[in-house]
Coordinates of C-alpha atoms and ligand atoms in Angstrom, one line a residue:
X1 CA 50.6 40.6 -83.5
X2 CA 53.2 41.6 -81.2
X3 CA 55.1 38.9 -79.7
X4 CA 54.6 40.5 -76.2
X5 CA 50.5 40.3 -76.7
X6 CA 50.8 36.7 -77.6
X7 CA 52.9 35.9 -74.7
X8 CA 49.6 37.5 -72.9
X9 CA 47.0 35.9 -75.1
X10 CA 48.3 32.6 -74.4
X11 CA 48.5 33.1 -70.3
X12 CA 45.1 35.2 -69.6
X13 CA 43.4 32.7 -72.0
X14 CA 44.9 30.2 -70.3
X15 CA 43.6 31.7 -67.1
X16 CA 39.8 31.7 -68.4
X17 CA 39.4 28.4 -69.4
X18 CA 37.7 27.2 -66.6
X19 CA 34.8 29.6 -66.6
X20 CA 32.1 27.4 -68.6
X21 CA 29.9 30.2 -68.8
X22 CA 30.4 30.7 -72.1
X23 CA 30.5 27.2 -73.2
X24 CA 32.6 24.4 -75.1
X25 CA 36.3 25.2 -75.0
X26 CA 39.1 23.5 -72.9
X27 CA 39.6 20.7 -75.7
X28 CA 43.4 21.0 -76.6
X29 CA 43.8 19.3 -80.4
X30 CA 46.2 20.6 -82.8
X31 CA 45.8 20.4 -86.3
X32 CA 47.3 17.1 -88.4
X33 CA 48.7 17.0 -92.5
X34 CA 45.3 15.8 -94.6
X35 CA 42.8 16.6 -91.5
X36 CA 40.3 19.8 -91.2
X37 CA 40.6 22.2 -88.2
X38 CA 42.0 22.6 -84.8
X39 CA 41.1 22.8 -81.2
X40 CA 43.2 24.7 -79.3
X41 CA 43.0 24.5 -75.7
X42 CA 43.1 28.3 -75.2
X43 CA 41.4 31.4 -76.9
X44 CA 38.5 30.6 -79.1
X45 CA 35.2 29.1 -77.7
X46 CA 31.8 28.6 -78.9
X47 CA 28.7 30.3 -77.6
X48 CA 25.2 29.8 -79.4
X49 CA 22.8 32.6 -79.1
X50 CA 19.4 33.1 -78.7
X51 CA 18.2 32.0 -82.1
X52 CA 20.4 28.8 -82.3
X53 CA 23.2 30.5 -84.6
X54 CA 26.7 29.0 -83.1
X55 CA 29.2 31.8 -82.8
X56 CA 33.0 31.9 -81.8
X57 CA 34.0 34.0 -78.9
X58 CA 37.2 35.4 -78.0
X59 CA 37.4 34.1 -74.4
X60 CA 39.7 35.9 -72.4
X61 CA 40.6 37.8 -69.2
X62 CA 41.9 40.8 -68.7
X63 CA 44.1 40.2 -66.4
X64 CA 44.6 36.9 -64.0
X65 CA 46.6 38.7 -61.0
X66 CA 43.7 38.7 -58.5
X67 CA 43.6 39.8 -54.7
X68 CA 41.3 37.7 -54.0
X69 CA 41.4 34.2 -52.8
X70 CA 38.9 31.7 -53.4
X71 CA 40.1 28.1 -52.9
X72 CA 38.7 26.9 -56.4
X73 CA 40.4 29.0 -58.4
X74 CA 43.7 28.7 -60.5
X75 CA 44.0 32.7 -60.4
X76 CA 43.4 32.7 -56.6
X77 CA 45.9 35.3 -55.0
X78 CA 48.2 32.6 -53.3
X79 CA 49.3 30.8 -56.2
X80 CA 51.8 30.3 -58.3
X81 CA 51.6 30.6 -61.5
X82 CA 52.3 33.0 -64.6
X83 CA 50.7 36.3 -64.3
X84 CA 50.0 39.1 -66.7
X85 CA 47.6 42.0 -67.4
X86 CA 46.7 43.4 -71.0
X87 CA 46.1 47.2 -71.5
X88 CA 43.0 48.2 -72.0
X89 CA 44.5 49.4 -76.0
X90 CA 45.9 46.1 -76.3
X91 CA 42.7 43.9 -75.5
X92 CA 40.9 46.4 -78.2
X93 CA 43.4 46.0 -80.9
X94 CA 43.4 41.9 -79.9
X95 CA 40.0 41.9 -80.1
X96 CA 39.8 43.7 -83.4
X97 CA 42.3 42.4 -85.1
X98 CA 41.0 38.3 -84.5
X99 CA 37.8 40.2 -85.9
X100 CA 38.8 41.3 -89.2
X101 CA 41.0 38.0 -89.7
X102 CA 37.5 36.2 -89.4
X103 CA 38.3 34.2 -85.9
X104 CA 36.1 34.9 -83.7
X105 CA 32.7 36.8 -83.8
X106 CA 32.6 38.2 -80.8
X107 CA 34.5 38.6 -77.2
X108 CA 33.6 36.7 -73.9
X109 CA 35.9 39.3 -71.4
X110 CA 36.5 38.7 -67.5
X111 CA 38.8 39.3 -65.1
X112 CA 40.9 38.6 -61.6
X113 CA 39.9 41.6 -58.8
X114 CA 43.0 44.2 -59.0
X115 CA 43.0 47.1 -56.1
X116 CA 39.2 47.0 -56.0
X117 CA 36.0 45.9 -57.5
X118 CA 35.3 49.4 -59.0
X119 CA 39.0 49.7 -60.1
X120 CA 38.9 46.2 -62.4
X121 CA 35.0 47.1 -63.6
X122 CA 36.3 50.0 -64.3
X123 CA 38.9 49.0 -67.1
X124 CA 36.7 46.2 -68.4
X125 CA 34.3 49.0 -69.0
X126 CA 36.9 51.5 -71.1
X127 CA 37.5 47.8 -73.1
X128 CA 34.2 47.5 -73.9
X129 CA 33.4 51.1 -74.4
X130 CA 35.9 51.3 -76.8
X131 CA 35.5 48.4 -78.9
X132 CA 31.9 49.7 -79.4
X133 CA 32.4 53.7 -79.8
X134 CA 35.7 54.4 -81.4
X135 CA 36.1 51.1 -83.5
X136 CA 32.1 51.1 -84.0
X137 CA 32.8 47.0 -83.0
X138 CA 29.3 45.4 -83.7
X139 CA 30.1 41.9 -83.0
X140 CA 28.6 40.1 -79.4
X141 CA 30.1 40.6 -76.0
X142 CA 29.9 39.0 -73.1
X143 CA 31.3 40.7 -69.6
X144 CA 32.0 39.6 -66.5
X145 CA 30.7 41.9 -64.0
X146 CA 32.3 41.8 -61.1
X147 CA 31.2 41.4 -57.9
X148 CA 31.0 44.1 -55.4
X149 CA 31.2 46.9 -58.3
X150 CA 29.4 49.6 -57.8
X151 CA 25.7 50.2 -59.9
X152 CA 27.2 53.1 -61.9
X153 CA 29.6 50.9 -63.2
X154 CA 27.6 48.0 -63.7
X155 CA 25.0 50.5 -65.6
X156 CA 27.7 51.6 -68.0
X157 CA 29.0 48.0 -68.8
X158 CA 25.1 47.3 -69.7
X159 CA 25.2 49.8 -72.4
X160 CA 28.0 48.2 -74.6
X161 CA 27.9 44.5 -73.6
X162 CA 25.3 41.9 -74.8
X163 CA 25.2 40.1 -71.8
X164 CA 26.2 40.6 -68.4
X165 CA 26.8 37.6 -66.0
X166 CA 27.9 37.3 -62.2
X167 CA 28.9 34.2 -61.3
X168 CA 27.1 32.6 -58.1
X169 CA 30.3 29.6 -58.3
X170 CA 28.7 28.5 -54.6
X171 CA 25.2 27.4 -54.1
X172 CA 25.1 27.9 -50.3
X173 CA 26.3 31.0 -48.8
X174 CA 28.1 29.6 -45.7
X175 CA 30.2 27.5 -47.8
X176 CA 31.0 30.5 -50.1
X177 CA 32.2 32.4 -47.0
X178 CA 34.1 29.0 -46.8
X179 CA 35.9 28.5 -49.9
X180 CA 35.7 32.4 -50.8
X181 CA 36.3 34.5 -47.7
X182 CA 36.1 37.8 -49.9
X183 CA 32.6 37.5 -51.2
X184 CA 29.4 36.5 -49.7
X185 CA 25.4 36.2 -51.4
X186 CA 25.5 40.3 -51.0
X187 CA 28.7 40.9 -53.3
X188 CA 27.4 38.4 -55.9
X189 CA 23.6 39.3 -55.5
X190 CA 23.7 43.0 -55.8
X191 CA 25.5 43.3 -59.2
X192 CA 23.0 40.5 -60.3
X193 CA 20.1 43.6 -59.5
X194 CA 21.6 46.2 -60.9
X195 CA 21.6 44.2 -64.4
X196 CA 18.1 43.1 -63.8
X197 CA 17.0 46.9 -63.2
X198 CA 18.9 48.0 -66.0
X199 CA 17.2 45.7 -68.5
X200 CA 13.6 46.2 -67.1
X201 CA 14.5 49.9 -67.4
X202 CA 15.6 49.9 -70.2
X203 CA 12.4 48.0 -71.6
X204 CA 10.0 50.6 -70.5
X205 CA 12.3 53.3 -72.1
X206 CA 12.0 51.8 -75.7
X207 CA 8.5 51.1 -75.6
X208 CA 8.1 55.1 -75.0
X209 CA 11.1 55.9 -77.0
X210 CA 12.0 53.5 -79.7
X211 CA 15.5 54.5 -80.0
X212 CA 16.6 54.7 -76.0
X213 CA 19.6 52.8 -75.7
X214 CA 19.7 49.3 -75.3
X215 CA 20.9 47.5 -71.8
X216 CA 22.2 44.5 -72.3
X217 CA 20.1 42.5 -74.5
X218 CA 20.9 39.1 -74.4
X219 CA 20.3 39.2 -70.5
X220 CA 22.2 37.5 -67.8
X221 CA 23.8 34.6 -66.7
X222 CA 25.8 32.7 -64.2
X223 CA 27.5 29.9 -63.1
X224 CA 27.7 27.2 -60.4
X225 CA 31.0 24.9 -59.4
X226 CA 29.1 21.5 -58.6
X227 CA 31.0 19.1 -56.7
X228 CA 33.5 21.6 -54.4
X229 CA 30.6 21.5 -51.5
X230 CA 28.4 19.4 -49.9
X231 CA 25.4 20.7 -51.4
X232 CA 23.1 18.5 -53.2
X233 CA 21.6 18.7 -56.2
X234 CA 18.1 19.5 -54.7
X235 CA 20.2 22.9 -53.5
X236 CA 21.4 23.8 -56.8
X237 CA 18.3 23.1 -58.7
X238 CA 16.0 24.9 -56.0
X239 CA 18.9 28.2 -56.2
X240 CA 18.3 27.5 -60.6
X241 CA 14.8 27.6 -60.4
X242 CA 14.9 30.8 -58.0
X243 CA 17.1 32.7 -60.5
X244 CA 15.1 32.0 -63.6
X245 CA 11.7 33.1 -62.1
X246 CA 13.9 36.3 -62.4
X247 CA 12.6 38.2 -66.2
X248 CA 16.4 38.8 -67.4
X249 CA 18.0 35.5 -65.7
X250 CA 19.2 33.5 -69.3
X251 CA 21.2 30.5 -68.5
X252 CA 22.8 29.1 -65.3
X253 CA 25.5 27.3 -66.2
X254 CA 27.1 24.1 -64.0
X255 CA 30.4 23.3 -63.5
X256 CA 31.9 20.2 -62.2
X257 CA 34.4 21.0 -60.2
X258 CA 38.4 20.8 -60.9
X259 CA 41.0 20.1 -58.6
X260 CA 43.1 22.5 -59.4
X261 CA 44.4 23.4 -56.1
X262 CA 44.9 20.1 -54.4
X263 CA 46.7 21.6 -51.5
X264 CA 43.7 23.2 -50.0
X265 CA 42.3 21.1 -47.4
X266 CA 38.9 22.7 -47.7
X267 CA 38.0 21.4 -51.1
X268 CA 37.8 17.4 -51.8
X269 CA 40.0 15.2 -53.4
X270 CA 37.9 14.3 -56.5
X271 CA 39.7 11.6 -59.0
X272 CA 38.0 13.3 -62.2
X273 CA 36.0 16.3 -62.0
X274 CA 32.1 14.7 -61.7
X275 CA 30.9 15.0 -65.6
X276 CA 27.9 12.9 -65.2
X277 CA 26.6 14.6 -62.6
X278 CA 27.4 18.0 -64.7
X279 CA 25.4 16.3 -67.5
X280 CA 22.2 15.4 -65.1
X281 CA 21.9 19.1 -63.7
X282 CA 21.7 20.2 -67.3
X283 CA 19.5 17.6 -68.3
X284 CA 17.4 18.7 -65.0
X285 CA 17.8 22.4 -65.9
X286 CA 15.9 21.6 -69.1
X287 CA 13.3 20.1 -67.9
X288 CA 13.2 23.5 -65.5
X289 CA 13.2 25.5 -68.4
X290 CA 11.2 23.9 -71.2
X291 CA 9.4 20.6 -69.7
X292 CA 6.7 22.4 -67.3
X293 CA 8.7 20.5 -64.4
X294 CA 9.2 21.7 -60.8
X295 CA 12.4 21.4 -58.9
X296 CA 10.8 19.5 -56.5
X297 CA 9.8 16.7 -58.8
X298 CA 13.0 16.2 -60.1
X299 CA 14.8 16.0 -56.6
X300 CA 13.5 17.0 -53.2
X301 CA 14.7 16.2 -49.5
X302 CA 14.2 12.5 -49.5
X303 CA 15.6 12.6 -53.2
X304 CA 18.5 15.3 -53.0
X305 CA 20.3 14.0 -56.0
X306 CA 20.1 13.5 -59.4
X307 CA 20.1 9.9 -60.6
X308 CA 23.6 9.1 -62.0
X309 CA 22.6 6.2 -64.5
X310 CA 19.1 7.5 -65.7
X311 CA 18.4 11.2 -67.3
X312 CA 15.6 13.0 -64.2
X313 CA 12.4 12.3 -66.9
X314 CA 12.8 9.2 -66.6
X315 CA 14.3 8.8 -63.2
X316 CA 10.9 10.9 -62.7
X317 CA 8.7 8.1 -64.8
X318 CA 9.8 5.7 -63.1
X319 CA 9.1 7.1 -59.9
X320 CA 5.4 7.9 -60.9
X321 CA 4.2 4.8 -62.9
X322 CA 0.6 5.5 -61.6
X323 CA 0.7 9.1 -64.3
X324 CA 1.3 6.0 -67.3
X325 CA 0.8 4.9 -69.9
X326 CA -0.3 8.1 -71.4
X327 CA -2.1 7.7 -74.6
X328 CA -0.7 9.5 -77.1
X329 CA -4.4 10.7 -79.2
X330 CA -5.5 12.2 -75.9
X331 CA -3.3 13.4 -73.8
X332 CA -2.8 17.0 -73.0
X333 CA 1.1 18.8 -74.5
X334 CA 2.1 19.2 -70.7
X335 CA 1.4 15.2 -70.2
X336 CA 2.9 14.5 -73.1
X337 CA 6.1 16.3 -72.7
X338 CA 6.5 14.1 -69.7
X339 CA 7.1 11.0 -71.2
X340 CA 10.4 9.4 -71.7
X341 CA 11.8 9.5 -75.5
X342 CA 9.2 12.3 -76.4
X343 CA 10.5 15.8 -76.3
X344 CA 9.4 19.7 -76.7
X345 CA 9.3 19.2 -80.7
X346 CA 8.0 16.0 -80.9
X347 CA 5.1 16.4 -78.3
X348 CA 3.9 19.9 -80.8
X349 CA 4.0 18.1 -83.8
X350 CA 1.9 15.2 -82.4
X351 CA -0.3 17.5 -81.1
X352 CA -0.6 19.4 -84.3
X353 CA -0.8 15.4 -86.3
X354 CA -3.8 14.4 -84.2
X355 CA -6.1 16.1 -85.5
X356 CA -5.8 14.7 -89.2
X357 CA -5.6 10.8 -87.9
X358 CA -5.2 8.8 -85.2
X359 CA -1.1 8.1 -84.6
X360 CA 0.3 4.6 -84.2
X361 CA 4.1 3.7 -83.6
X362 CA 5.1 4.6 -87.2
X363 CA 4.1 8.1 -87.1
X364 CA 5.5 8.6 -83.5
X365 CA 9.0 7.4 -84.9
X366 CA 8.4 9.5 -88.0
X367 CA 7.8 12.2 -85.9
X368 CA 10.9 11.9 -84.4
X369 CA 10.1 10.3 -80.9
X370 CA 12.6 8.0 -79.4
X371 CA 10.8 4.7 -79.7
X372 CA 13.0 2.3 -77.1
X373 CA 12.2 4.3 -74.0
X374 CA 8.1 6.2 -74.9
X375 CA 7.2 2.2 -75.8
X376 CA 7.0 1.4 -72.6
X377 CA 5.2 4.7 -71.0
X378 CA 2.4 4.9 -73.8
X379 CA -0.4 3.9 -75.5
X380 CA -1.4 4.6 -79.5
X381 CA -3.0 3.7 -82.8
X382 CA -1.8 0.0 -82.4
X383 CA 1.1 -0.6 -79.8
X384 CA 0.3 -3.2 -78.0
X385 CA 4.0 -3.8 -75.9
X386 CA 3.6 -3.8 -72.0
X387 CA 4.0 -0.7 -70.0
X388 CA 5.5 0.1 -67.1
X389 CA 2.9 -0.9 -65.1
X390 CA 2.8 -4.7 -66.6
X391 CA 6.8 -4.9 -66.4
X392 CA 7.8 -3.0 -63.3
X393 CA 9.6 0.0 -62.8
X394 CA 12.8 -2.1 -62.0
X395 CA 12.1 -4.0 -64.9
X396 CA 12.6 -1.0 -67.5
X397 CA 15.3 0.3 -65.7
X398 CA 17.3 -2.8 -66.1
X399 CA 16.1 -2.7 -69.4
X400 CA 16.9 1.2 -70.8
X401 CA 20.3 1.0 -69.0
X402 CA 22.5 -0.2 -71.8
X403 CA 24.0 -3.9 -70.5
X404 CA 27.7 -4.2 -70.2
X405 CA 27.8 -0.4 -68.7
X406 CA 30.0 -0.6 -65.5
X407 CA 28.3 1.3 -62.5
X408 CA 28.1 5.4 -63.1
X409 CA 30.7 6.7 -60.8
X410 CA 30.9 10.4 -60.5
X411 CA 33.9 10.6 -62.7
X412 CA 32.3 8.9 -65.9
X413 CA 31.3 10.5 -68.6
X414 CA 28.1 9.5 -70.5
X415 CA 26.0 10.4 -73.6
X416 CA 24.4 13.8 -74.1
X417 CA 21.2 14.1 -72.9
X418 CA 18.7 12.6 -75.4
X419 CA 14.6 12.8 -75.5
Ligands
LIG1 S1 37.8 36.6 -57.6 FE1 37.6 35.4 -59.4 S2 39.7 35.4 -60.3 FE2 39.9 36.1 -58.2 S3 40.3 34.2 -57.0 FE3 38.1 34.5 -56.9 S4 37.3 33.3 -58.7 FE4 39.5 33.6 -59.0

């Protein structure tokens, strides 16, 4: 590889590392004498697709000059910092070339806004086109659209990319005109269509023709900064749920905020960016997605955020004690996904178990469900431990919230969610 491309590779990777939307990267750990592997802080990342498989992406931009100016962004116009562009040939041959050495599987491609939003679709879209028609690249790409280009564009990029996202970055369009005085809902909202009506399309095409071209098939996705605004969780979840009940909508992604430009007056001064809270809205997001739940159980106005110190199904539990204890041999799958410590593979397989025997407390934790917080929210076979109603909600808070942890702040990390 030239030593001119690697100078780029390192810069423009450098660039995207902050866009989660294409996740797990940003770990910087090099590789030691007798240990496996290395994590480099820049270039490779991790996406899983549909079916579960974990693949390695490429993740890079295409270039990080931007003219735009959005207070939350290394790249924004107005700083300072190293700034390149790749050619459209170069990206391609980058691309190809990390193929065929076996490092990545795939490319996650974005970009800064240079001249216009047509002019920078426009190159992503030769990047893309290329990899796919005269290097017959097969691999899995994800591409930035970018907002404010125009649907012919947007309709091309669907025919070579996997996915398509627009990110959203700002929950609450006044505060978007705040922190991003380019771009408003429209710029953001209109690309977001135009992907949407190129997949339903493209649907109806192939059940007439089975071998009409494909429009982006893994969908879309998007992201949201969480902690630069004001807005609550209730906000973000409520603007989640609103863009899932759309067909092709995938995966939202969150992203606690950064302080990378802590001269801006207009963003706060956070200590750590809030990784808890991160963890909560995805934990919230699930139950959105595969838990039946609405957004207005997990938060609502006199509830606007998201419990810090408990995951929302429990923070929801608790808040209902009057729905438990649920017993276990009767209840229906949607009351049974509810409960604390059971989750979506558990609550099939005990619905599936039931029918051969009644299930006590050893088959639940055979099954898989996690014991120390469903003991407390069911009934069974033989358990005979007091529920929440006996013990108090308080009670099994106090209790499920290991002792000896200091106080959640915002800027604390905690364990993954776990049902
Ligand atoms: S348009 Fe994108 S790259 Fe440019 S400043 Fe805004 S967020 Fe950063």
């Amino acid at each position: 590889m030239k030593e001119s491309v690697l100078k780029k590779l390192k810069i423009l990777a450098e660039s995207a590392k902050y866009d989660v939307s294409c996740a797990s990267s940003g770990t910087s750990r090099s590789g030691k004498k007798g240990e496996l592997g290395s994590a480099a802080g820049w270039g490779i990342c991790h996406s899983f697709t549909e079916d579960g498989r974990c693949i390695s992406l490429l993740k890079i931009m295409l270039t990080n000059n931007c003219m735009y100016d959005c207070a939350y962004c290394i790249n924004r116009r107005s700083n300072d910092v190293p700034r390149t562009t790749l050619s459209v040939s170069e990206l391609v041959e980058l691309t190809i070339e990390f193929y065929r050495r076996n490092y990545i599987e795939g490319l996650f491609l974005s970009s800064g806004v240079v001249r216009s939003p047509d002019y920078t679709m426009e190159r992503l879209v030769r990047v893309v086109k290329d990899l796919r028609l005269i290097h017959r690249f097969h691999g899995y790409i994800h591409l930035k659209s970018i907002p404010g280009a125009s649907q012919d564009l947007v309709n091309e990029a669907g025919l070579y990319a996997d996915r398509l996202s627009v990110n959203i970055e700002i929950p609450n369009e006044e505060s978007l005109r705040t922190l991003a005085p380019e771009k408003d809902f429209k710029s953001v909202f209109t690309p977001m269509k135009y992907i949407q009506q190129g997949v339903l399309r493209s649907k109806e095409e192939r059940q007439v023709f089975r071998h009409a071209p494909r429009f982006a098939p893994a969908g879309q996705s998007t992201q949201m900064i969480v902690g630069a605004t004001a807005d609550s969780d209730h906000d973000i979840l409520r603007l989640s749920s609103a863009l899932y009940s759309r067909p092709t909508m995938k995966r939202v992604y969150y992203s606690g905020y950064i302080h990378v430009n802590s001269y801006d007056t207009r963003l706060p001064m956070l200590r750590q960016p809030p990784l808890v809270r991160e963890n909560r809205l995805y934990q919230a997001d699930w139950l959105l997605r595969f838990y039946q739940f609405k957004v207005d159980e997990i938060v609502d106005d006199s509830y606007p955020n998201l419990d810090l110190e408990i995951d929302p199904k429990l923070a929801w539990a608790l808040r209902h004690p009057e729905q438990f204890p649920v017993d276990i041999n009767r209840a229906d799958y949607e009351m049974l996904l509810r409960v604390p410590g059971i989750g979506v593979k558990s609550a099939k397989l005990i619905v599936a178990s039931r029918h051969f025997s009644r299930l006590g407390s050893y088959d639940l934790k055979k099954i898989g469900v996690v014991m120390k917080k469903a003991q407390y929210f069911i009934t069974c076979r033989e358990l005979a431990s007091p529920t929440v109603n006996e013990l108090t909600p308080l009670a099994i808070r106090t209790l499920l919230i290991p002792k000896g942890r200091k106080k959640i702040d915002n800027d604390q990390l905690e364990l993954p969610f776990q049902d």
